[in-house]
CSV table of C-alpha atoms in Angstrom, one decimal:
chain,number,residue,atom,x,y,z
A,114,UNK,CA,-35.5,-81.9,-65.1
A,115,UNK,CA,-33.2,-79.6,-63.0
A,116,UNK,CA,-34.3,-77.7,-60.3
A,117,UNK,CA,-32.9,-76.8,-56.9
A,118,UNK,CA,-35.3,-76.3,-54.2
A,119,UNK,CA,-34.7,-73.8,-51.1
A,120,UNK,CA,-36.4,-74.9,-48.4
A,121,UNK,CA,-37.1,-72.3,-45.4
A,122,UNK,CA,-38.6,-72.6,-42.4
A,123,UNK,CA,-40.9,-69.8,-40.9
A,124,UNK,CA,-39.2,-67.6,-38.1
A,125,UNK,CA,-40.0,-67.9,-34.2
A,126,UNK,CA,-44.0,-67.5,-34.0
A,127,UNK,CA,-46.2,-66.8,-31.2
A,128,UNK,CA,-46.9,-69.9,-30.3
A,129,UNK,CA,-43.0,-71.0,-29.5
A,130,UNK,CA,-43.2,-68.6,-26.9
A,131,UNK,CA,-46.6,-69.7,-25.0
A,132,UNK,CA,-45.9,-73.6,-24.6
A,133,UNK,CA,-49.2,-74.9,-27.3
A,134,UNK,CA,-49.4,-77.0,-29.6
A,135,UNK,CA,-49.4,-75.3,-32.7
A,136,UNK,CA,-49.6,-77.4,-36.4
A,137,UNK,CA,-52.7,-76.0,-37.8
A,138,UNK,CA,-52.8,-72.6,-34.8
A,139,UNK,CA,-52.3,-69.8,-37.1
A,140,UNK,CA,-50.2,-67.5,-34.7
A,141,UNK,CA,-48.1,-64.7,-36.5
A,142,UNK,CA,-44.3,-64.2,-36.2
A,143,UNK,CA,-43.0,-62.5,-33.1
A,144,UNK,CA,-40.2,-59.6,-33.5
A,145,UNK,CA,-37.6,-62.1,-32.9
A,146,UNK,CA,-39.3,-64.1,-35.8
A,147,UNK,CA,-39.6,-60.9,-38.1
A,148,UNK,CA,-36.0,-59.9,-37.5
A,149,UNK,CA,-35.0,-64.2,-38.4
A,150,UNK,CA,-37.1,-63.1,-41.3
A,151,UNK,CA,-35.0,-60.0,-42.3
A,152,UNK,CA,-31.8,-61.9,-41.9
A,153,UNK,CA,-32.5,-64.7,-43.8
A,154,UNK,CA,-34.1,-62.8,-46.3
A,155,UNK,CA,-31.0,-60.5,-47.2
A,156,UNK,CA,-28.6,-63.9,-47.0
A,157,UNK,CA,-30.9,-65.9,-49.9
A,158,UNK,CA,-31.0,-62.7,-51.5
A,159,UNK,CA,-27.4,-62.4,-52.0
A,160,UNK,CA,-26.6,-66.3,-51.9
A,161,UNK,CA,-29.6,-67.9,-53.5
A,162,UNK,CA,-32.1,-66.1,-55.1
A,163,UNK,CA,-34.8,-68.3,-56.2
A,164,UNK,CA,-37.1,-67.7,-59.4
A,165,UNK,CA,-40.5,-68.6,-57.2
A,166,UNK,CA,-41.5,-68.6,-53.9
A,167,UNK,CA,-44.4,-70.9,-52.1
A,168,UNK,CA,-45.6,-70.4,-49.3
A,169,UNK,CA,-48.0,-72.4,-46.8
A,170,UNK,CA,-50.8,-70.1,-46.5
A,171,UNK,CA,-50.1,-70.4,-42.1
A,172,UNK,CA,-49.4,-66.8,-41.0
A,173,UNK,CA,-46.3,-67.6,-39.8
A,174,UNK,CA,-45.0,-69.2,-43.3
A,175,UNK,CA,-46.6,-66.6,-45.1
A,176,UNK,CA,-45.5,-63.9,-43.3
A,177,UNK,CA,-41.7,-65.0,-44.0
A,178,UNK,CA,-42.0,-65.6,-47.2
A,179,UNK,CA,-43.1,-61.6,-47.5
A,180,UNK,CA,-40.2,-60.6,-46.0
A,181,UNK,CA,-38.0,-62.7,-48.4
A,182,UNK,CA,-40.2,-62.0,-51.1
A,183,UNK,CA,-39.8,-58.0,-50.3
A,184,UNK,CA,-35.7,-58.7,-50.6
A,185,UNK,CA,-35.9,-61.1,-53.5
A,186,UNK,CA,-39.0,-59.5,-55.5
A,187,UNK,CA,-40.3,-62.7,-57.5
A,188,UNK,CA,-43.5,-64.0,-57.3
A,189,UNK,CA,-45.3,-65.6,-54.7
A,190,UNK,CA,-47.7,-68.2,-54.7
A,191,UNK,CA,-49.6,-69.7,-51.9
A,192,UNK,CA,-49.9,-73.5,-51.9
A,193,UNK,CA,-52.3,-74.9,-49.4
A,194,UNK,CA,-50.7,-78.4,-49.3
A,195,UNK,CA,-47.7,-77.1,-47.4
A,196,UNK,CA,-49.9,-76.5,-44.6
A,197,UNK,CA,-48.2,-77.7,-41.5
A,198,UNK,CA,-49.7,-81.2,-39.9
A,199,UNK,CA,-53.5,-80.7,-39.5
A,200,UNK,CA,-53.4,-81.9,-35.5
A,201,UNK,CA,-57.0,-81.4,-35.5
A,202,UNK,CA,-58.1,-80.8,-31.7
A,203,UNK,CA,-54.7,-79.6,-30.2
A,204,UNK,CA,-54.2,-76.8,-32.4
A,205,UNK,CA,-53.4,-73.9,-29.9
A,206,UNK,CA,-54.2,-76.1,-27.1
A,207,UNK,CA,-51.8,-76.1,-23.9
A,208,UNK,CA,-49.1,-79.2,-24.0
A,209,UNK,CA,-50.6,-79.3,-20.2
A,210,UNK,CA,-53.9,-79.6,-21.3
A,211,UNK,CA,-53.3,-81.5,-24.3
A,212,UNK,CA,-52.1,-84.7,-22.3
A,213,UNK,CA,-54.8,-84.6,-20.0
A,214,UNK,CA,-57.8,-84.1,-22.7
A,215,UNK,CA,-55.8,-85.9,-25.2
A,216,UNK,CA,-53.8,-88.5,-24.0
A,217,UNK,CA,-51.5,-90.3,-26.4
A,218,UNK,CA,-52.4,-94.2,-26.8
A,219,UNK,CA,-49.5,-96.4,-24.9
A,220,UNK,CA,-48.7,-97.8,-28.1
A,221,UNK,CA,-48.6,-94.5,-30.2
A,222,UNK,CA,-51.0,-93.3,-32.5
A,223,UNK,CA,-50.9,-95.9,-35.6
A,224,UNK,CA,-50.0,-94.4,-38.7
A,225,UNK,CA,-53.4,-94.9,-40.4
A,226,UNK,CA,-55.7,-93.2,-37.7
A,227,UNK,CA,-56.2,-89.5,-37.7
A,228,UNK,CA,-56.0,-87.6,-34.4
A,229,UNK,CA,-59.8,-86.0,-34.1
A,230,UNK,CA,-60.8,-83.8,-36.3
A,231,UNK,CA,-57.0,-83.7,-38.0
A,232,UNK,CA,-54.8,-86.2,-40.3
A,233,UNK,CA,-53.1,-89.2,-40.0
A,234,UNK,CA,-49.7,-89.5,-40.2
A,235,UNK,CA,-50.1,-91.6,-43.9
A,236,UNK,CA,-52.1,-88.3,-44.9
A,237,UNK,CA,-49.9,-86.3,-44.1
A,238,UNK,CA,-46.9,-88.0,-45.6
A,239,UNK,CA,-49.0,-88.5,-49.3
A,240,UNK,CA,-49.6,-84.9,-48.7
A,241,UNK,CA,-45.6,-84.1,-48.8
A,242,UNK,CA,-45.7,-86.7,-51.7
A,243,UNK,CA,-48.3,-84.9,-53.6
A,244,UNK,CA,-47.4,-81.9,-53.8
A,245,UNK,CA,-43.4,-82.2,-54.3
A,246,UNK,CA,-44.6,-84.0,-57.4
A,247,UNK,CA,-46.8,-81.1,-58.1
A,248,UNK,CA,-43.7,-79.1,-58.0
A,249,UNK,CA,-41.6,-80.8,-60.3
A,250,UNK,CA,-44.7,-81.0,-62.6
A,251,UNK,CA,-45.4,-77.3,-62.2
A,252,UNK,CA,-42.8,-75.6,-61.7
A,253,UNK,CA,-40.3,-77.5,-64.1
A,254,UNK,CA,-39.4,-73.9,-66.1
A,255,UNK,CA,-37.4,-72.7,-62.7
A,256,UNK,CA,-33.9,-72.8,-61.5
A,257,UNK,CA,-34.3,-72.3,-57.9
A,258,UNK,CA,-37.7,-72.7,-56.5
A,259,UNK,CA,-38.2,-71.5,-52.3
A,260,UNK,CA,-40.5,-73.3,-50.5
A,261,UNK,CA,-41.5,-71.8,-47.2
A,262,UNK,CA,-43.1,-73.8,-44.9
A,263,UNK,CA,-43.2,-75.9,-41.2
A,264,UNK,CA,-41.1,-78.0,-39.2
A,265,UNK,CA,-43.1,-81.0,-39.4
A,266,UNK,CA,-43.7,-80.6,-43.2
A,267,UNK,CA,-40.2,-80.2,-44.0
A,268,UNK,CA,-39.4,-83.5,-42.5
A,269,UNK,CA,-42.1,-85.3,-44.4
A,270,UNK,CA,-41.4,-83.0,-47.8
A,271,UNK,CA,-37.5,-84.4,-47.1
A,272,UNK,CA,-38.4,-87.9,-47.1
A,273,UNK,CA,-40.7,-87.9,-50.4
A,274,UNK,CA,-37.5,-86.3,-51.9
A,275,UNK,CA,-35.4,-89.3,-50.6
A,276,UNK,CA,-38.2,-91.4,-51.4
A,277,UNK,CA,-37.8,-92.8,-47.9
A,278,UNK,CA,-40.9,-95.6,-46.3
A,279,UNK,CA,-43.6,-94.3,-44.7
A,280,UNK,CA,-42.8,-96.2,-41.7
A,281,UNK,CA,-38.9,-94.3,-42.1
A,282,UNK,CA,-37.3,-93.5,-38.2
A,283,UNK,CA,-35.3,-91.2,-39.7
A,284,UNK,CA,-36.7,-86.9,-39.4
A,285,UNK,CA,-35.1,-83.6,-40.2
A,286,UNK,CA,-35.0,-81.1,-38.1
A,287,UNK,CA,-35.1,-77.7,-39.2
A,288,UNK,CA,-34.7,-74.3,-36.7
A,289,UNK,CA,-36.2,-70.6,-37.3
A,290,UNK,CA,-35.4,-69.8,-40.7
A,291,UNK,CA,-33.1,-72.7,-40.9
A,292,UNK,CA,-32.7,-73.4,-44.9
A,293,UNK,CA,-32.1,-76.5,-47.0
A,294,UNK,CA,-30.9,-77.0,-50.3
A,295,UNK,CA,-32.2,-80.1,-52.2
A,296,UNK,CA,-30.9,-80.5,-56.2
A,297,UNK,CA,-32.7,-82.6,-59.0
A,298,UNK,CA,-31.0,-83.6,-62.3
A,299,UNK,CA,-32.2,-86.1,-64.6
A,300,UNK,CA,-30.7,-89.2,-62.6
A,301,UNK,CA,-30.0,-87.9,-59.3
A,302,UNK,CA,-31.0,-86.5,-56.4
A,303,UNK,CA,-28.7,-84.3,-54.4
A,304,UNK,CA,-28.6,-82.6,-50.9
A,305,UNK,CA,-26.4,-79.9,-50.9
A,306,UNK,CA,-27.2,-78.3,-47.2
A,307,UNK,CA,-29.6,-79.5,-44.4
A,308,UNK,CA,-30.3,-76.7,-41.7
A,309,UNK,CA,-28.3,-74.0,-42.4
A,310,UNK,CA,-28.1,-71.0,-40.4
A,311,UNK,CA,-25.6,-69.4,-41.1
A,312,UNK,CA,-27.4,-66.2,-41.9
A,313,UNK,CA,-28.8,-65.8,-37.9
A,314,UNK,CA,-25.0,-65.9,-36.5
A,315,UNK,CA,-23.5,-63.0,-35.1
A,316,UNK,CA,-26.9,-61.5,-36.2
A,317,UNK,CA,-29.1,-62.8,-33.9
A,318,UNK,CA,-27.5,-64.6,-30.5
């Protein structure tokens, strides 16, 4: 197997901009968001073309991946399990409201209980896990698969790759558009960029 994968995350959505929880909110790109879009789009398209792209099915995801699918013009495939973390009864609520309705338990939440009505941190991480190996069993015939998706899946797609515990303290942080690189060969796993940007500077201040 060989196979780089281009991970992307959506552009600035509606929800960045009114203080709610979003996860499984399905709020569409802002203009900001759409022009982050744009850039990107032109910068993989010149610097890293991939052969696939799939997308979470979110608005937000999707909506970026038709922008770079409109500069890059492969296909593009919807996968549900790259669906951002399913936080149940938050989604689109207030963060004010949220801790009041909501609270957090002192100790946490432990990994194996699901918020209400959403996922558990263990389901969530099996869900990275299941569908990365879907990807290297599907899409094996690519060079450079893109994978547009969330924040919070990134980080848990990043740590099946690095086949990192489920208790890991270690995340990823990824910003509008904000790409990463990841390279399998037969033996090794490789990171060849976390996070870029570079495509929003001078661009977008």
């Amino acid at each position: 197997v060989q196979v780089e994968l281009l991970i992307i995350r959506h552009g600035q959505s509606e929800a960045d901009l009114l203080g709610v929880h979003e996860g499984r909110a399905d709020f569409t790109l802002t203009k900001l968001g759409e022009l982050q879009a744009n850039t990107m789009g032109a910068y993989v398209a010149e610097h890293l073309p991939p052969d696939i792209i799939l997308a979470s099915p979110l608005l937000r995801a999707k909506g970026t991946a038709e922008i770079l699918q409109k500069f890059v013009g492969c296909n593009l495939l919807i996968e549900t399990d790259l669906m951002e973390f399913n936080n149940g009864v938050l989604a689109g609520l207030s963060k004010e409201v949220a801790r009041v309705k909501y609270p957090l338990p002192l100790a946490g939440r432990p990994l194996h209980i699901p918020i209400e009505k959403g996922e558990s941190e263990l389901e969530f991480r099996f869900r990275a896990e299941r569908i990365f190996h879907k990807i290297m069993q599907d899409y094996q015939g690519y060079n450079r698969v893109a994978i547009v998706s969330h924040g919070g899946f990134i980080s848990q797609f990043i740590k099946a790759f690095l086949k990192q515990p489920n208790e890991s303290e270690f995340g990823f942080a990824t910003s509008d558009t904000g790409l990463h690189l990841l390279e399998i060969k037969e033996k090794a796993r490789i990171i060849r960029f976390l996070n870029k940007q570079e495509h929003l500077k001078g661009e977008i201040d």
